[in-house]
mmCIF file of C-alpha atoms and ligand atoms in Angstrom:
data_model
loop_
_atom_site.group_PDB
_atom_site.id
_atom_site.type_symbol
_atom_site.label_atom_id
_atom_site.label_comp_id
_atom_site.label_asym_id
_atom_site.label_seq_id
_atom_site.Cartn_x
_atom_site.Cartn_y
_atom_site.Cartn_z
ATOM 1 C CA MET L 1 -20.682 -3.316 -24.957
ATOM 2 C CA ALA L 2 -21.283 -5.951 -22.224
ATOM 3 C CA MET L 3 -23.874 -5.149 -19.550
ATOM 4 C CA MET L 4 -21.003 -5.008 -17.056
ATOM 5 C CA GLU L 5 -17.264 -4.862 -17.486
ATOM 6 C CA TYR L 6 -15.364 -8.029 -16.643
ATOM 7 C CA ASP L 7 -12.423 -6.130 -15.180
ATOM 8 C CA ALA L 8 -9.844 -7.509 -12.729
ATOM 9 C CA ALA L 9 -12.179 -7.236 -9.696
ATOM 10 C CA ALA L 10 -15.076 -8.844 -11.525
ATOM 11 C CA ALA L 11 -12.859 -11.640 -12.814
ATOM 12 C CA ARG L 12 -11.495 -12.372 -9.316
ATOM 13 C CA GLY L 13 -15.018 -12.248 -7.886
ATOM 14 C CA PHE L 14 -16.233 -14.588 -10.600
ATOM 15 C CA VAL L 15 -13.530 -17.128 -9.851
ATOM 16 C CA SER L 16 -14.231 -17.032 -6.113
ATOM 17 C CA GLN L 17 -18.031 -17.138 -6.366
ATOM 18 C CA ARG L 18 -19.423 -18.329 -9.624
ATOM 19 C CA GLY L 19 -17.294 -21.347 -10.346
ATOM 20 C CA LEU L 20 -19.493 -24.395 -9.945
ATOM 21 C CA THR L 21 -17.625 -27.494 -8.868
ATOM 22 C CA ARG L 22 -17.606 -30.423 -11.260
ATOM 23 C CA SER L 23 -19.998 -32.373 -8.961
ATOM 24 C CA GLY L 24 -22.285 -29.308 -8.889
ATOM 25 C CA LEU L 25 -22.590 -29.634 -12.657
ATOM 26 C CA ALA L 26 -24.186 -33.091 -12.510
ATOM 27 C CA GLY L 27 -27.634 -31.765 -13.511
ATOM 28 C CA TRP L 28 -26.130 -29.859 -16.426
ATOM 29 C CA ARG L 29 -24.214 -32.907 -17.541
ATOM 30 C CA VAL L 30 -27.448 -34.883 -17.855
ATOM 31 C CA ALA L 31 -29.289 -31.997 -19.547
ATOM 32 C CA VAL L 32 -26.695 -31.221 -22.243
ATOM 33 C CA GLN L 33 -25.581 -34.769 -23.002
ATOM 34 C CA PRO L 34 -28.181 -35.416 -25.760
ATOM 35 C CA TYR L 35 -27.024 -32.298 -27.638
ATOM 36 C CA LEU L 36 -23.260 -32.236 -27.074
ATOM 37 C CA SER L 37 -22.152 -35.850 -26.924
ATOM 38 C CA GLY L 38 -20.697 -37.097 -30.200
ATOM 39 C CA ARG L 39 -20.724 -33.645 -31.845
ATOM 40 C CA GLY L 40 -16.910 -33.428 -32.160
ATOM 41 C CA THR L 41 -15.318 -30.043 -31.474
ATOM 42 C CA LEU L 42 -17.450 -27.833 -29.217
ATOM 43 C CA LEU L 43 -17.549 -24.046 -29.111
ATOM 44 C CA ASP L 44 -17.944 -22.172 -25.787
ATOM 45 C CA VAL L 45 -18.726 -18.481 -26.446
ATOM 46 C CA GLY L 46 -18.085 -16.102 -23.542
ATOM 47 C CA ALA L 47 -16.353 -18.979 -21.806
ATOM 48 C CA GLY L 48 -15.323 -16.895 -18.790
ATOM 49 C CA THR L 49 -12.734 -18.789 -16.796
ATOM 50 C CA GLY L 50 -13.498 -22.142 -18.366
ATOM 51 C CA VAL L 51 -15.886 -23.891 -15.956
ATOM 52 C CA PHE L 52 -17.942 -25.445 -18.748
ATOM 53 C CA ALA L 53 -15.181 -25.650 -21.372
ATOM 54 C CA ASP L 54 -13.146 -27.781 -18.938
ATOM 55 C CA ALA L 55 -16.131 -29.937 -18.057
ATOM 56 C CA PHE L 56 -16.964 -30.588 -21.727
ATOM 57 C CA ALA L 57 -13.370 -31.506 -22.570
ATOM 58 C CA GLY L 58 -13.356 -33.907 -19.615
ATOM 59 C CA TRP L 59 -16.818 -35.436 -20.172
ATOM 60 C CA TYR L 60 -16.561 -35.940 -23.918
ATOM 61 C CA GLY L 61 -12.780 -36.190 -24.436
ATOM 62 C CA THR L 62 -13.187 -33.652 -27.219
ATOM 63 C CA ARG L 63 -11.585 -30.389 -28.294
ATOM 64 C CA VAL L 64 -13.290 -27.254 -26.986
ATOM 65 C CA LEU L 65 -12.795 -23.833 -28.560
ATOM 66 C CA ALA L 66 -13.248 -21.254 -25.798
ATOM 67 C CA VAL L 67 -13.850 -17.675 -26.965
ATOM 68 C CA GLU L 68 -13.720 -14.875 -24.397
ATOM 69 C CA PRO L 69 -13.455 -11.074 -24.828
ATOM 70 C CA SER L 70 -12.236 -10.079 -21.360
ATOM 71 C CA SER L 71 -8.436 -10.106 -20.944
ATOM 72 C CA GLN L 72 -8.936 -10.388 -17.170
ATOM 73 C CA MET L 73 -11.153 -13.462 -17.463
ATOM 74 C CA LEU L 74 -8.678 -14.935 -19.959
ATOM 75 C CA ARG L 75 -5.840 -14.285 -17.506
ATOM 76 C CA LEU L 76 -7.595 -16.306 -14.788
ATOM 77 C CA ALA L 77 -8.928 -19.009 -17.094
ATOM 78 C CA THR L 78 -7.918 -22.599 -16.460
ATOM 79 C CA ARG L 79 -5.626 -24.104 -19.054
ATOM 80 C CA SER L 80 -6.856 -27.652 -19.393
ATOM 81 C CA PRO L 81 -5.756 -30.070 -22.081
ATOM 82 C CA GLY L 82 -8.246 -30.043 -24.931
ATOM 83 C CA VAL L 83 -9.418 -26.467 -24.332
ATOM 84 C CA HIS L 84 -8.124 -23.917 -26.860
ATOM 85 C CA TRP L 85 -8.608 -20.295 -25.817
ATOM 86 C CA CYS L 86 -8.892 -17.244 -28.016
ATOM 87 C CA ALA L 87 -9.920 -13.626 -27.570
ATOM 88 C CA GLY L 88 -13.119 -12.665 -29.366
ATOM 89 C CA THR L 89 -16.774 -11.781 -29.072
ATOM 90 C CA ALA L 90 -19.970 -13.554 -30.043
ATOM 91 C CA THR L 91 -20.484 -11.160 -32.955
ATOM 92 C CA ALA L 92 -16.934 -11.515 -34.334
ATOM 93 C CA LEU L 93 -15.800 -15.063 -33.687
ATOM 94 C CA PRO L 94 -12.141 -15.455 -34.674
ATOM 95 C CA LEU L 95 -12.818 -18.865 -36.209
ATOM 96 C CA ALA L 96 -13.120 -20.441 -39.638
ATOM 97 C CA ALA L 97 -16.435 -21.632 -41.053
ATOM 98 C CA GLY L 98 -17.732 -24.995 -39.874
ATOM 99 C CA VAL L 99 -15.140 -25.606 -37.144
ATOM 100 C CA ALA L 100 -17.432 -26.856 -34.367
ATOM 101 C CA GLY L 101 -20.330 -29.276 -34.011
ATOM 102 C CA ALA L 102 -22.255 -27.416 -31.263
ATOM 103 C CA GLY L 103 -22.261 -24.017 -29.604
ATOM 104 C CA TRP L 104 -22.606 -23.194 -25.892
ATOM 105 C CA LEU L 105 -23.363 -19.786 -24.365
ATOM 106 C CA SER L 106 -23.635 -19.787 -20.565
ATOM 107 C CA THR L 107 -24.925 -16.630 -18.839
ATOM 108 C CA VAL L 108 -23.745 -14.576 -21.806
ATOM 109 C CA VAL L 109 -26.732 -13.633 -23.992
ATOM 110 C CA HIS L 110 -27.655 -10.600 -21.851
ATOM 111 C CA HIS L 111 -24.211 -9.151 -22.619
ATOM 112 C CA ILE L 112 -24.602 -9.410 -26.398
ATOM 113 C CA ALA L 113 -26.060 -6.206 -27.834
ATOM 114 C CA ASP L 114 -26.770 -7.656 -31.287
ATOM 115 C CA LEU L 115 -28.097 -11.186 -30.820
ATOM 116 C CA ALA L 116 -29.030 -11.551 -34.494
ATOM 117 C CA ALA L 117 -25.391 -10.863 -35.458
ATOM 118 C CA ALA L 118 -24.250 -13.455 -32.903
ATOM 119 C CA ALA L 119 -26.699 -15.972 -34.363
ATOM 120 C CA ARG L 120 -25.285 -15.358 -37.859
ATOM 121 C CA GLU L 121 -21.742 -15.895 -36.562
ATOM 122 C CA LEU L 122 -22.770 -19.142 -34.888
ATOM 123 C CA ARG L 123 -24.451 -20.277 -38.105
ATOM 124 C CA ARG L 124 -21.165 -19.570 -39.933
ATOM 125 C CA VAL L 125 -18.737 -21.322 -37.562
ATOM 126 C CA LEU L 126 -20.916 -24.330 -36.667
ATOM 127 C CA THR L 127 -21.490 -27.301 -38.932
ATOM 128 C CA PRO L 128 -24.898 -27.543 -40.654
ATOM 129 C CA GLY L 129 -27.589 -28.725 -38.231
ATOM 130 C CA ALA L 130 -25.444 -28.024 -35.140
ATOM 131 C CA PRO L 131 -27.355 -27.076 -31.988
ATOM 132 C CA VAL L 132 -26.824 -23.897 -29.991
ATOM 133 C CA LEU L 133 -27.293 -24.310 -26.238
ATOM 134 C CA ILE L 134 -28.035 -21.236 -24.147
ATOM 135 C CA ARG L 135 -27.794 -21.402 -20.343
ATOM 136 C CA GLY L 136 -29.134 -18.471 -18.392
ATOM 137 C CA THR L 137 -31.782 -16.617 -16.488
ATOM 138 C CA PHE L 138 -34.586 -14.914 -18.369
ATOM 139 C CA PRO L 139 -37.238 -12.319 -17.456
ATOM 140 C CA GLY L 140 -39.995 -13.878 -15.374
ATOM 141 C CA ARG L 141 -37.974 -17.062 -14.823
ATOM 142 C CA TRP L 142 -35.600 -16.177 -11.937
ATOM 143 C CA HIS L 143 -37.806 -17.076 -8.953
ATOM 144 C CA ARG L 144 -36.130 -20.411 -8.287
ATOM 145 C CA ILE L 145 -32.662 -18.933 -7.678
ATOM 146 C CA ALA L 146 -31.753 -18.486 -3.978
ATOM 147 C CA LEU L 147 -29.903 -15.179 -4.425
ATOM 148 C CA PHE L 148 -33.080 -13.462 -5.604
ATOM 149 C CA ARG L 149 -34.970 -14.352 -2.408
ATOM 150 C CA TYR L 150 -32.819 -11.724 -0.705
ATOM 151 C CA PHE L 151 -32.393 -9.436 -3.722
ATOM 152 C CA PRO L 152 -35.807 -9.393 -5.462
ATOM 153 C CA GLU L 153 -34.864 -6.017 -6.957
ATOM 154 C CA ALA L 154 -32.084 -7.840 -8.805
ATOM 155 C CA GLY L 155 -34.754 -10.153 -10.205
ATOM 156 C CA ARG L 156 -36.524 -7.069 -11.480
ATOM 157 C CA VAL L 157 -33.253 -6.022 -13.166
ATOM 158 C CA ILE L 158 -33.502 -9.294 -15.067
ATOM 159 C CA ASP L 159 -37.145 -8.598 -15.947
ATOM 160 C CA GLU L 160 -36.297 -5.154 -17.261
ATOM 161 C CA ARG L 161 -32.802 -5.481 -18.757
ATOM 162 C CA TYR L 162 -32.248 -9.086 -19.826
ATOM 163 C CA PRO L 163 -33.528 -10.400 -23.181
ATOM 164 C CA ALA L 164 -36.697 -12.490 -22.905
ATOM 165 C CA VAL L 165 -36.743 -16.045 -24.225
ATOM 166 C CA SER L 166 -38.993 -14.797 -27.049
ATOM 167 C CA ALA L 167 -36.486 -12.043 -27.955
ATOM 168 C CA VAL L 168 -33.575 -14.507 -28.053
ATOM 169 C CA GLU L 169 -35.613 -16.881 -30.179
ATOM 170 C CA ALA L 170 -36.672 -14.092 -32.553
ATOM 171 C CA ALA L 171 -33.059 -12.951 -33.003
ATOM 172 C CA PHE L 172 -31.824 -16.498 -33.649
ATOM 173 C CA ALA L 173 -34.744 -17.173 -35.992
ATOM 174 C CA THR L 174 -33.229 -14.587 -38.367
ATOM 175 C CA ALA L 175 -30.355 -17.056 -38.836
ATOM 176 C CA GLY L 176 -32.716 -20.016 -39.202
ATOM 177 C CA TYR L 177 -32.642 -21.335 -35.618
ATOM 178 C CA ARG L 178 -35.771 -22.785 -33.983
ATOM 179 C CA ARG L 179 -36.421 -23.917 -30.428
ATOM 180 C CA VAL L 180 -35.718 -27.566 -29.649
ATOM 181 C CA CYS L 181 -36.314 -27.308 -25.903
ATOM 182 C CA LEU L 182 -36.541 -24.924 -22.958
ATOM 183 C CA GLU L 183 -36.145 -26.506 -19.535
ATOM 184 C CA PRO L 184 -35.058 -25.512 -16.037
ATOM 185 C CA VAL L 185 -31.940 -27.337 -14.872
ATOM 186 C CA GLY L 186 -31.039 -27.697 -11.198
ATOM 187 C CA GLN L 187 -27.687 -26.982 -9.593
ATOM 188 C CA PRO L 188 -26.812 -26.876 -5.868
ATOM 189 C CA ALA L 189 -27.782 -23.546 -4.298
ATOM 190 C CA PRO L 190 -25.220 -21.948 -1.980
ATOM 191 C CA ARG L 191 -25.995 -22.287 1.739
ATOM 192 C CA VAL L 192 -27.353 -19.037 3.169
ATOM 193 C CA MET L 193 -24.509 -18.670 5.696
ATOM 194 C CA GLU L 194 -21.916 -19.221 2.991
ATOM 195 C CA LEU L 195 -23.675 -16.746 0.698
ATOM 196 C CA ALA L 196 -23.815 -14.104 3.455
ATOM 197 C CA ALA L 197 -20.156 -14.617 4.352
ATOM 198 C CA THR L 198 -18.752 -14.572 0.843
ATOM 199 C CA LEU L 199 -21.103 -12.581 -1.414
ATOM 200 C CA ASN L 200 -19.113 -10.516 -3.886
ATOM 201 C CA ARG L 201 -21.218 -7.959 -5.721
ATOM 202 C CA SER L 202 -18.727 -7.634 -8.579
ATOM 203 C CA ALA L 203 -19.337 -11.197 -9.652
ATOM 204 C CA HIS L 204 -23.069 -10.854 -10.327
ATOM 205 C CA THR L 205 -24.377 -8.661 -13.150
ATOM 206 C CA PRO L 206 -27.857 -8.076 -11.631
ATOM 207 C CA LEU L 207 -26.295 -7.057 -8.293
ATOM 208 C CA ARG L 208 -23.924 -4.676 -10.056
ATOM 209 C CA LEU L 209 -26.905 -3.027 -11.754
ATOM 210 C CA LEU L 210 -28.797 -2.393 -8.473
ATOM 211 C CA ALA L 211 -28.830 1.000 -6.802
ATOM 212 C CA ASP L 212 -26.484 0.958 -3.790
ATOM 213 C CA GLY L 213 -29.390 1.327 -1.352
ATOM 214 C CA GLU L 214 -31.165 -1.676 -2.874
ATOM 215 C CA TYR L 215 -27.985 -3.706 -2.625
ATOM 216 C CA ARG L 216 -27.535 -2.765 1.064
ATOM 217 C CA ALA L 217 -31.170 -3.662 1.822
ATOM 218 C CA GLY L 218 -30.735 -7.063 0.187
ATOM 219 C CA LEU L 219 -27.508 -7.666 2.062
ATOM 220 C CA ALA L 220 -29.303 -6.894 5.349
ATOM 221 C CA ARG L 221 -32.038 -9.423 4.446
ATOM 222 C CA LEU L 222 -29.403 -11.996 3.561
ATOM 223 C CA ARG L 223 -27.498 -11.463 6.831
ATOM 224 C CA ALA L 224 -30.724 -11.691 8.869
ATOM 225 C CA ALA L 225 -31.582 -14.955 7.107
ATOM 226 C CA ALA L 226 -28.085 -16.292 7.775
ATOM 227 C CA ALA L 227 -28.577 -15.734 11.506
ATOM 228 C CA GLY L 228 -31.642 -18.020 11.514
ATOM 229 C CA PRO L 229 -32.281 -21.579 10.342
ATOM 230 C CA ASP L 230 -31.328 -22.308 6.740
ATOM 231 C CA THR L 231 -34.695 -22.618 4.988
ATOM 232 C CA ARG L 232 -33.485 -22.018 1.463
ATOM 233 C CA PRO L 233 -34.283 -24.609 -1.232
ATOM 234 C CA ALA L 234 -31.412 -26.995 -1.919
ATOM 235 C CA MET L 235 -31.309 -26.238 -5.635
ATOM 236 C CA ASP L 236 -31.169 -23.228 -7.920
ATOM 237 C CA TYR L 237 -32.784 -23.526 -11.355
ATOM 238 C CA LEU L 238 -31.439 -21.791 -14.433
ATOM 239 C CA ASP L 239 -32.776 -22.377 -17.940
ATOM 240 C CA LEU L 240 -31.390 -24.377 -20.806
ATOM 241 C CA LEU L 241 -32.657 -23.136 -24.172
ATOM 242 C CA VAL L 242 -31.669 -25.321 -27.098
ATOM 243 C CA LEU L 243 -31.993 -24.027 -30.660
ATOM 244 C CA ARG L 244 -31.161 -25.775 -33.891
HETATM 245 C C1 LIG N 1 -21.311 -14.371 -16.358
HETATM 246 S S1 LIG N 1 -19.851 -14.645 -17.279
HETATM 247 C C2 LIG N 1 -20.078 -16.347 -17.769
HETATM 248 C C3 LIG N 1 -18.810 -17.093 -18.038
HETATM 249 C C4 LIG N 1 -18.998 -18.556 -18.427
HETATM 250 N N1 LIG N 1 -19.769 -18.686 -19.645
HETATM 251 C C5 LIG N 1 -19.631 -19.348 -17.317
HETATM 252 O O1 LIG N 1 -20.826 -19.647 -17.361
HETATM 253 O O2 LIG N 1 -18.910 -19.697 -16.357
HETATM 254 C C6 LIG N 1 -20.168 -13.788 -18.778
HETATM 255 C C7 LIG N 1 -19.019 -13.821 -19.754
HETATM 256 O O3 LIG N 1 -19.456 -13.292 -21.018
HETATM 257 C C8 LIG N 1 -18.388 -12.571 -21.562
HETATM 258 N N2 LIG N 1 -18.921 -11.644 -22.575
HETATM 259 C C9 LIG N 1 -19.368 -10.372 -22.405
HETATM 260 N N3 LIG N 1 -19.748 -9.847 -23.579
HETATM 261 C C10 LIG N 1 -19.543 -10.794 -24.532
HETATM 262 C C11 LIG N 1 -19.728 -10.854 -25.958
HETATM 263 N N4 LIG N 1 -20.224 -9.821 -26.636
HETATM 264 N N5 LIG N 1 -19.371 -11.992 -26.589
HETATM 265 C C12 LIG N 1 -18.885 -13.037 -25.905
HETATM 266 N N6 LIG N 1 -18.691 -13.055 -24.565
HETATM 267 C C13 LIG N 1 -19.026 -11.949 -23.881
HETATM 268 C C14 LIG N 1 -17.779 -11.867 -20.351
HETATM 269 O O4 LIG N 1 -16.472 -11.397 -20.608
HETATM 270 C C15 LIG N 1 -17.834 -12.986 -19.313
HETATM 271 O O5 LIG N 1 -16.684 -13.773 -19.306
#
């Protein structure tokens, strides 16, 4: 059971809010290149609407297998050449053994109830020695994301409900994976006025998990900030955890 349901409203919100532009992915392109370039077919688990699957197909000219459980996300997913979509979950990948040379999970691990089972599935469908790249926000590591300046309670949701780096590593270790690197990667932060004007709660798991009063308080802080000078940092930092 995912931490939130990616229903029609969430899927629409995700498309309108969470889709990074290709130029916004420049930092990620540099960070993942050593692990994904030249690995042949790539696997994107919980691919959402295809932001990264599309980018990988374009950057590397390779085939990308995009697995996604939500019919609503699948409905809104881009259909780019080179990206092959299928319905499935991280713990039951509808793929044959050894079909891909690297795995990618972006802002997905907190939705996977049994991470050890997901690690075993990745071990099965990836070629021997293939890396698994995990993009996300972990407990204690969300302070450099603009949204949480206004919604610190949502940061605490991450502290309390999301798996820690050590928990992810321990689960993947049961399938023989070890850490290769853990590094923060920058991406352009939304401008505060834009964030205040367009924020869609359905698109953000930690906002969905807030009490309504906490969400309203954060929204008031965000709107007050939007009325003043924009002092937010230019970049948000999420983590890249690479296991092999
Ligand atoms: C925050 S979205 C991220 C989408 C995409 N990876 C991205 O970064 O743009 C999380 C995605 O994980 C998917 N998801 C939820 N539970 C999952 C599971 N058990 N296995 C695989 N994907 C899952 C959701 O349907 C949703 O599309």
